[in-house]
XYZ file of C-alpha atoms in Angstrom:
575
model
C 0.000 0.000 0.000
C 1.373 3.425 -0.945
C 1.899 5.661 2.130
C -0.769 8.399 2.362
C 1.753 11.254 2.007
C 3.129 9.652 -1.164
C -0.358 9.103 -2.582
C -1.340 12.725 -2.031
C 1.889 13.837 -3.660
C 0.998 11.732 -6.698
C -2.442 13.354 -6.747
C -0.809 16.768 -6.784
C 1.354 15.644 -9.683
C -1.768 14.525 -11.569
C -3.261 17.952 -10.944
C -0.197 19.579 -12.429
C -0.376 17.309 -15.457
C -4.042 18.189 -15.941
C -3.062 21.840 -16.142
C -0.214 21.378 -18.577
C -2.078 22.253 -21.769
C 0.468 24.962 -22.547
C 2.622 27.659 -21.020
C 0.287 29.425 -18.595
C 2.095 32.793 -18.513
C -0.722 34.603 -20.320
C -3.547 32.828 -18.517
C -5.812 34.730 -16.086
C -5.405 31.901 -13.606
C -7.973 30.834 -11.017
C -9.416 33.325 -8.509
C -7.630 33.887 -5.231
C -8.562 31.223 -2.719
C -9.911 28.803 -5.329
C -9.700 25.195 -4.106
C -7.007 22.872 -5.432
C -8.034 19.864 -7.538
C -6.798 17.450 -4.876
C -8.836 19.180 -2.190
C -11.983 19.061 -4.316
C -11.442 15.356 -5.015
C -10.873 14.717 -1.302
C -14.118 16.522 -0.460
C -16.028 14.241 -2.847
C -14.459 11.085 -1.431
C -13.568 7.731 -2.884
C -17.070 6.490 -3.723
C -18.041 9.528 -5.751
C -14.694 9.813 -7.532
C -14.886 6.117 -8.411
C -18.283 6.696 -10.002
C -16.961 9.696 -11.920
C -13.968 7.763 -13.192
C -16.133 4.870 -14.343
C -18.328 7.320 -16.242
C -15.559 9.332 -17.887
C -14.827 8.534 -21.545
C -11.733 10.344 -22.873
C -12.466 12.270 -26.024
C -16.214 11.891 -25.638
C -16.996 13.263 -22.154
C -16.747 16.951 -21.390
C -13.374 18.345 -20.394
C -14.606 19.505 -16.962
C -16.725 17.203 -14.769
C -19.172 19.171 -12.604
C -20.479 18.007 -9.229
C -23.028 20.419 -7.723
C -23.278 20.676 -3.975
C -25.791 18.111 -2.633
C -29.407 19.058 -3.394
C -28.383 21.896 -5.722
C -29.662 21.496 -9.279
C -28.119 22.750 -12.494
C -30.280 23.071 -15.556
C -31.488 25.215 -18.411
C -34.142 27.222 -16.636
C -36.217 29.549 -18.762
C -37.123 32.957 -17.422
C -40.440 31.534 -16.243
C -38.668 29.248 -13.756
C -37.559 31.212 -10.730
C -39.274 31.021 -7.368
C -39.424 28.442 -4.576
C -42.534 26.834 -6.062
C -40.802 25.918 -9.334
C -40.904 22.120 -9.508
C -38.455 21.317 -12.314
C -35.121 19.721 -11.520
C -32.300 17.754 -13.112
C -30.696 14.504 -11.907
C -27.092 14.640 -13.079
C -25.140 14.288 -9.826
C -23.175 11.361 -8.384
C -24.803 11.726 -4.944
C -26.514 8.751 -3.336
C -30.065 9.970 -3.888
C -29.464 9.756 -7.655
C -27.305 6.620 -7.558
C -29.333 4.237 -5.399
C -31.775 1.973 -7.260
C -33.530 -1.325 -6.612
C -32.420 -4.554 -8.238
C -35.216 -7.102 -7.898
C -34.921 -10.642 -9.259
C -38.038 -12.775 -9.501
C -38.748 -16.203 -10.979
C -39.892 -19.117 -8.818
C -37.962 -21.634 -10.899
C -34.676 -19.768 -10.707
C -34.598 -17.161 -7.941
C -34.534 -17.689 -4.199
C -37.359 -16.266 -2.135
C -36.662 -13.820 0.648
C -32.981 -12.816 0.602
C -32.062 -9.162 1.079
C -28.307 -9.071 0.374
C -26.818 -5.780 1.504
C -23.419 -5.990 -0.160
C -22.663 -3.267 -2.721
C -23.767 -4.269 -6.223
C -24.743 -2.306 -9.307
C -26.694 -2.594 -12.537
C -23.711 -3.942 -14.504
C -24.340 -7.180 -12.570
C -27.707 -7.728 -14.273
C -26.434 -8.900 -17.674
C -23.942 -11.507 -16.376
C -26.556 -12.811 -13.919
C -29.058 -13.354 -16.727
C -26.310 -14.883 -18.837
C -25.489 -17.426 -16.131
C -29.129 -18.511 -15.918
C -29.736 -18.873 -19.663
C -26.405 -20.556 -20.411
C -24.849 -17.697 -22.347
C -21.120 -17.470 -22.947
C -21.361 -13.693 -22.471
C -18.616 -12.244 -20.287
C -19.307 -8.861 -18.711
C -16.367 -6.454 -18.652
C -17.242 -5.259 -15.144
C -20.416 -6.862 -13.790
C -20.524 -10.052 -11.728
C -23.136 -12.751 -11.231
C -25.572 -12.090 -8.375
C -25.125 -15.652 -7.215
C -26.847 -15.507 -3.836
C -30.129 -14.674 -5.573
C -30.143 -17.867 -7.639
C -31.592 -21.124 -6.405
C -28.963 -23.870 -6.144
C -31.686 -26.315 -7.216
C -32.997 -24.122 -10.025
C -34.730 -25.602 -13.023
C -32.479 -27.645 -15.271
C -33.908 -26.042 -18.388
C -33.261 -22.320 -18.887
C -36.235 -19.969 -18.748
C -38.194 -19.449 -21.933
C -38.360 -15.707 -21.324
C -36.259 -13.175 -19.462
C -37.763 -9.721 -19.029
C -35.804 -6.733 -17.710
C -37.952 -3.780 -16.640
C -36.282 -0.415 -16.044
C -38.326 2.197 -14.222
C -36.835 5.369 -15.644
C -36.365 7.746 -12.733
C -37.608 5.062 -10.328
C -34.697 5.077 -7.891
C -35.077 4.368 -4.202
C -35.788 7.939 -3.149
C -38.814 8.007 -5.471
C -40.094 4.607 -4.342
C -39.580 5.574 -0.708
C -41.515 8.786 -1.254
C -44.502 6.803 -2.565
C -44.265 3.414 -0.791
C -47.887 2.374 -1.339
C -47.909 2.819 -5.116
C -46.005 -0.320 -6.246
C -47.749 -3.393 -4.742
C -46.857 -5.668 -7.688
C -43.162 -4.889 -7.380
C -43.451 -5.322 -3.609
C -44.903 -8.807 -4.130
C -41.971 -9.646 -6.425
C -39.630 -8.522 -3.643
C -41.436 -10.666 -1.091
C -41.257 -13.772 -3.307
C -37.884 -13.086 -4.914
C -34.593 -11.407 -4.040
C -34.050 -7.681 -3.514
C -30.607 -6.077 -3.493
C -31.014 -3.162 -1.136
C -27.502 -1.749 -1.553
C -27.526 -1.390 -5.328
C -26.412 1.584 -7.378
C -26.246 2.443 -11.060
C -22.483 1.953 -10.955
C -21.217 5.149 -12.579
C -21.854 8.859 -12.938
C -23.482 10.882 -14.337
C -26.810 9.164 -13.585
C -28.385 9.723 -16.976
C -30.554 7.511 -19.138
C -28.223 6.697 -22.033
C -25.121 5.578 -20.104
C -26.970 3.688 -17.382
C -29.166 1.679 -19.759
C -25.954 0.753 -21.561
C -24.502 -0.295 -18.180
C -27.456 -2.674 -17.844
C -27.139 -4.153 -21.318
C -23.367 -4.514 -21.561
C -22.329 -5.258 -17.993
C -19.748 -2.500 -18.471
C -19.228 1.072 -17.315
C -19.145 4.002 -19.747
C -15.345 4.111 -19.709
C -15.573 0.795 -21.591
C -18.902 0.880 -23.448
C -18.288 4.437 -24.663
C -21.596 6.138 -23.838
C -20.846 8.740 -21.138
C -23.875 10.972 -21.492
C -26.977 11.611 -23.578
C -24.774 13.854 -25.699
C -21.045 13.602 -26.219
C -18.185 14.646 -28.432
C -18.555 12.662 -31.637
C -15.652 11.381 -33.764
C -15.871 14.447 -36.028
C -15.466 16.763 -33.031
C -19.085 17.916 -32.930
C -21.164 17.633 -29.763
C -24.432 15.801 -30.307
C -26.551 12.798 -29.327
C -24.435 9.710 -28.682
C -27.031 7.646 -30.557
C -26.594 10.130 -33.410
C -29.586 11.636 -35.165
C -31.465 8.481 -36.012
C -31.086 5.884 -33.288
C -27.724 4.584 -34.473
C -25.838 2.554 -31.810
C -22.511 2.475 -33.636
C -20.761 4.399 -30.831
C -21.669 1.657 -28.331
C -18.244 0.060 -28.250
C -18.930 -3.359 -26.694
C -21.518 -6.071 -27.190
C -24.590 -6.418 -25.051
C -25.887 -9.660 -23.611
C -28.559 -9.695 -26.340
C -25.923 -9.239 -29.057
C -23.911 -12.170 -27.719
C -26.989 -14.359 -27.174
C -28.197 -13.736 -30.732
C -24.860 -14.916 -32.079
C -24.637 -17.897 -29.726
C -28.104 -19.133 -30.718
C -27.609 -18.563 -34.419
C -30.210 -15.753 -34.364
C -32.893 -18.187 -33.181
C -33.478 -16.293 -29.939
C -35.971 -13.420 -30.057
C -34.781 -10.146 -28.547
C -36.676 -6.886 -28.319
C -37.073 -3.553 -26.561
C -39.978 -1.277 -25.780
C -38.660 2.117 -24.746
C -39.114 5.828 -25.178
C -36.066 7.337 -26.860
C -32.888 6.181 -28.558
C -31.110 6.540 -25.212
C -32.542 3.175 -24.125
C -31.103 1.113 -26.980
C -28.063 0.213 -24.878
C -30.214 -2.283 -22.964
C -30.866 -4.191 -26.194
C -27.819 -3.742 -28.391
C -26.672 -3.191 -31.936
C -29.471 -4.874 -33.854
C -28.355 -5.686 -37.402
C -25.172 -3.581 -37.193
C -22.935 -6.447 -36.122
C -21.674 -8.909 -38.694
C -24.132 -11.744 -39.221
C -26.702 -10.217 -36.849
C -30.413 -9.761 -37.450
C -32.562 -6.666 -36.825
C -33.936 -7.175 -33.320
C -37.338 -5.729 -32.494
C -37.243 -2.211 -31.063
C -40.110 0.186 -30.385
C -39.415 3.840 -29.543
C -41.637 6.927 -29.336
C -41.539 9.999 -31.541
C -42.665 12.800 -29.252
C -43.121 15.210 -32.169
C -45.236 13.020 -34.424
C -46.809 11.096 -31.517
C -46.164 7.692 -33.020
C -43.921 4.678 -32.605
C -40.743 4.521 -34.647
C -37.258 3.044 -34.850
C -34.359 3.078 -37.294
C -35.537 0.277 -39.563
C -32.133 -0.085 -41.196
C -30.941 -1.549 -37.895
C -34.024 -2.776 -35.999
C -37.476 -4.164 -36.740
C -40.588 -2.122 -35.961
C -43.620 -4.441 -35.581
C -46.741 -3.698 -37.599
C -49.335 -4.450 -34.933
C -48.740 -1.646 -32.438
C -51.636 0.384 -30.990
C -52.551 3.475 -32.976
C -52.654 7.053 -31.814
C -56.396 6.636 -31.366
C -55.696 4.309 -28.447
C -53.541 6.976 -26.790
C -56.226 9.600 -27.415
C -58.817 7.407 -25.705
C -56.536 6.824 -22.720
C -56.049 10.586 -22.446
C -59.820 11.138 -22.544
C -60.273 8.574 -19.781
C -57.653 10.349 -17.686
C -59.330 13.685 -18.410
C -62.628 12.337 -17.015
C -61.095 11.325 -13.669
C -61.487 14.833 -12.202
C -65.138 15.054 -13.220
C -64.716 17.557 -16.047
C -63.915 16.680 -19.655
C -61.865 19.823 -20.233
C -58.631 18.527 -21.738
C -56.740 18.842 -18.478
C -55.484 16.573 -15.704
C -54.511 18.139 -12.394
C -54.258 21.425 -14.275
C -51.971 20.039 -16.983
C -52.828 20.365 -20.682
C -53.386 16.837 -22.006
C -52.930 18.071 -25.561
C -49.358 19.197 -24.885
C -46.704 16.763 -26.215
C -44.455 18.037 -23.423
C -46.951 16.678 -20.869
C -48.392 13.524 -22.456
C -45.420 11.147 -21.851
C -45.505 11.944 -18.126
C -49.111 10.856 -17.567
C -50.742 7.610 -16.441
C -52.516 7.596 -19.818
C -49.174 7.274 -21.590
C -48.159 4.455 -19.243
C -51.352 2.617 -20.148
C -50.653 3.205 -23.836
C -47.193 1.662 -23.454
C -48.880 -1.209 -21.655
C -51.108 -1.700 -24.693
C -47.983 -1.786 -26.866
C -46.486 -4.434 -24.585
C -49.633 -6.533 -24.885
C -49.437 -6.243 -28.664
C -45.774 -7.279 -28.654
C -46.486 -10.264 -26.459
C -49.519 -11.321 -28.488
C -47.935 -10.988 -31.932
C -44.260 -11.820 -31.406
C -42.975 -15.373 -30.733
C -41.849 -14.538 -27.207
C -41.424 -17.760 -25.229
C -42.674 -19.951 -28.045
C -39.765 -22.413 -28.004
C -37.039 -23.675 -25.691
C -34.503 -20.996 -26.603
C -34.615 -18.144 -24.094
C -36.049 -14.916 -25.465
C -35.033 -11.517 -24.067
C -37.504 -8.665 -23.586
C -36.323 -5.260 -22.343
C -38.860 -2.693 -21.133
C -38.226 0.930 -20.243
C -41.088 2.820 -18.594
C -40.421 6.527 -18.979
C -43.342 8.341 -17.404
C -42.069 8.673 -13.810
C -38.896 10.336 -15.027
C -40.585 12.480 -17.680
C -43.250 13.668 -15.282
C -40.723 14.139 -12.509
C -38.952 16.731 -14.610
C -42.239 18.587 -15.099
C -43.958 18.437 -11.688
C -41.232 16.917 -9.490
C -41.037 13.614 -7.642
C -42.973 15.196 -4.769
C -46.061 15.761 -6.908
C -49.134 13.565 -6.536
C -48.871 13.099 -10.302
C -45.767 10.975 -9.708
C -47.735 8.739 -7.358
C -50.388 8.220 -10.050
C -47.735 7.386 -12.638
C -46.035 4.866 -10.332
C -49.393 3.149 -9.757
C -49.910 2.886 -13.502
C -46.401 1.560 -14.111
C -46.826 -1.030 -11.374
C -50.040 -2.234 -13.046
C -48.239 -2.547 -16.376
C -45.550 -4.662 -14.712
C -48.216 -6.922 -13.208
C -50.124 -7.278 -16.477
C -46.956 -8.128 -18.410
C -45.811 -10.784 -15.956
C -49.298 -12.299 -15.871
C -49.317 -12.570 -19.670
C -45.853 -14.130 -19.742
C -46.783 -16.569 -16.985
C -49.934 -17.598 -18.813
C -47.832 -18.518 -21.844
C -44.794 -20.182 -20.258
C -45.967 -21.101 -16.745
C -44.778 -19.843 -13.342
C -41.423 -21.620 -13.668
C -40.776 -20.559 -17.235
C -39.438 -17.044 -16.853
C -37.054 -14.755 -15.012
C -37.910 -11.104 -14.335
C -35.641 -8.252 -13.249
C -36.871 -4.841 -12.088
C -34.472 -1.949 -11.643
C -34.084 1.763 -12.377
C -31.562 4.065 -14.014
C -31.469 6.803 -11.359
C -33.379 8.572 -8.624
C -34.751 12.102 -8.762
C -34.240 15.462 -7.082
C -36.777 16.941 -4.692
C -37.644 20.583 -5.173
C -34.546 22.415 -3.898
C -36.823 24.728 -1.943
C -37.574 21.759 0.357
C -33.953 20.659 0.815
C -32.009 23.896 1.028
C -30.506 23.398 -2.407
C -29.945 26.075 -5.015
C -31.098 26.362 -8.617
C -28.220 27.163 -10.995
C -28.547 28.102 -14.653
C -26.177 26.010 -16.755
C -25.963 28.579 -19.548
C -25.067 31.296 -17.057
C -22.225 29.089 -15.821
C -20.924 28.774 -19.368
C -21.231 32.491 -20.009
C -19.402 33.296 -16.795
C -16.518 31.005 -17.728
C -16.196 32.811 -21.059
C -16.398 36.214 -19.375
C -13.792 35.393 -16.752
C -11.272 34.066 -19.249
C -12.018 36.780 -21.773
C -12.869 34.596 -24.748
C -15.494 32.022 -25.848
C -13.986 28.714 -24.731
C -17.192 26.894 -23.679
C -18.590 24.920 -26.603
C -21.443 23.293 -24.688
C -22.629 23.322 -21.090
C -24.632 20.660 -19.307
C -25.661 19.932 -15.708
C -22.719 17.552 -15.279
C -19.887 18.722 -17.549
C -18.476 21.435 -19.766
C -17.188 20.900 -23.302
C -14.322 23.289 -23.966
C -12.422 24.520 -27.001
C -9.077 23.088 -25.912
C -7.226 24.474 -28.931
C -8.395 28.024 -28.189
C -7.421 27.517 -24.553
C -3.961 26.334 -25.537
C -3.406 29.373 -27.721
C -4.505 31.679 -24.884
C -2.570 29.895 -22.153
C -5.701 28.751 -20.304
C -5.494 25.367 -18.631
C -8.115 22.838 -17.617
C -7.021 23.329 -14.018
C -7.651 27.066 -14.338
C -11.236 26.485 -15.447
C -11.866 23.776 -12.855
C -10.597 25.902 -9.986
C -12.581 28.914 -11.190
C -15.715 26.778 -10.983
C -14.663 25.413 -7.604
C -14.846 28.986 -6.304
C -18.065 29.844 -8.166
C -20.820 31.373 -5.985
C -24.586 31.422 -6.142
C -24.635 35.147 -6.847
C -22.745 34.283 -10.068
C -24.760 31.284 -11.199
C -28.362 32.270 -10.579
C -30.368 32.532 -13.773
C -30.584 36.032 -15.295
C -33.560 37.904 -13.923
C -33.603 36.071 -10.598
C -34.422 38.427 -7.722
C -31.487 38.100 -5.342
C -32.240 41.211 -3.306
C -34.018 39.416 -0.458
C -31.363 36.725 -0.001
C -28.818 36.948 2.822
C -25.157 37.283 1.978
C -24.384 33.780 3.267
C -26.692 32.331 0.607
C -25.332 34.544 -2.158
C -21.789 33.514 -1.175
C -22.479 29.778 -1.089
C -20.329 27.752 -3.431
C -22.312 26.093 -6.178
C -20.074 23.121 -6.935
C -18.745 20.570 -4.480
C -16.091 19.957 -7.126
C -15.186 20.735 -10.705
C -12.492 18.389 -11.972
C -10.734 18.015 -15.326
C -11.691 14.733 -16.941
C -8.058 13.761 -17.610
C -7.248 14.293 -13.926
C -10.056 11.960 -12.862
C -9.256 9.443 -15.583
C -5.618 9.061 -14.526
C -6.220 8.402 -10.833
C -5.185 4.937 -9.670
C -7.233 2.771 -7.325
C -4.762 3.483 -4.519
C -4.999 7.226 -5.071
C -8.790 7.121 -5.024
C -8.817 5.017 -1.850
C -6.524 7.561 -0.170
C -9.157 10.268 -0.710
C -11.155 8.807 2.157
C -14.922 8.991 2.638
C -15.401 12.641 1.669
C -17.198 15.333 3.619
C -20.784 14.780 2.405
C -23.148 12.140 3.782
C -24.649 11.908 0.288
C -21.282 10.672 -0.993
C -21.513 7.325 0.828
C -22.368 4.731 -1.830
C -21.159 1.636 0.009
C -23.300 1.431 3.155
C -26.839 0.009 2.904
C -29.423 2.789 2.978
C -32.362 2.818 5.405
C -35.445 1.731 3.456
C -38.637 2.249 5.409
C -40.786 0.697 2.718
C -38.939 -2.616 2.973
C -38.727 -2.509 6.747
C -42.531 -2.541 6.718
C -42.604 -5.417 4.254
C -40.194 -7.642 6.162
C -40.956 -6.679 9.752
């Protein structure tokens, strides 16, 4: 073991290397008193820095990794979003409330009943666990088999169907907030195995990278999908699934890819999801040599219809029409006693509202029923793989927050869809013929007005970086990283360390959205630092395991990702 003083010296050396873009004589330099990179990393602690390193993809992630103070949210807030009643938030931090998710395994023929293992696991363990049950030769780059969940006397024949259900935005803090709204999932927990100390495995906790974690058994540093957007091979910054649902930047195989090849394309594999960001659960479709176009069903929020890139995947013909969605919306409209086109005050004709409603959940349930009825899922002895992403809790959470009663209604609807799907599968293949996994890709953020957090405008952060350094060096800003013009910085003598330390000293008075009334706020609020850390990606990427361990636990309770969390909802179940 490297002595602590030696390890910290190495960290300081890494910090110096991160800053060595060029001769810094002409650079403005960081503000007086700005924290050092090592000190910011130490404040985050080993668990958080590990998650950041796993999620960092050189050349594709942003140059500066941003970690807001716990409960503070960074986003693109329009001028209409200002006061303490504003519900909208983001979920791009590595803190525990975004990282902790359930992993539930259920299947009477294959999964033990009752265990609650509390060792640290994460969603990369799902793919190798399924692979071990179905007899796949798939080897996960990072995930491991969740062996204690599997029955030692499990069925000799593999299951006919495996279904993986991801509750988008359904992390533990959301489920704990609404503990009575998921009775079906609770019954799966009671009769199966629940991993209570599970996380998503990497940061940032965003849909595209974490669904790829699930499908590949790898972290972004290996599978190549660090964010929803990233720096593409041509240097542009755009969607990592490109403009048309193209998974070519997913750099490793998924379980479904490997299983297709192993079974000579005889296994059926398919996905029902919302956007291209979920394709990492399924895989590459027909892109790989000798592969076939797996079934994939996504949603076009502009045209309000199902779609997929049919050069790579198959879009079934027998999906429910838009008329079915319209009828579900009318039924939801009636629930408040007035057929006025609104639900809880929300416009049910607004495409920015529809995907966050129980009506949309029911519509996706109808699509699942159509898939199950018309596709050969479970029709032979070769295990078929069905991946389901339910978006509404996350979509609605961004609009009315996880604290809203709307989220409770959506969770109830999603739970019903889970129950209906498992009942249909069981009717076809029997109670011992399938394996089901339920998990989530991240938690959500309560309204910062209820937690003491701050609301920071991401574009204002980018503008302030440009203003401080006297030139436009920010190419794109996001809640979790900054993409910088490194060539322009080199010419001007600006280093990554300079930018990171500037952001480490950044205050709320600087980052509040333009037009925000700050006059009534006390000085101690205006002077609060916005970011717990801002670290250059290369600095994080180069840290060794020993150096990360030497950082210690960090200074924030929300940075502990290794200890089992208290879960009141399960304490009630298993008391």
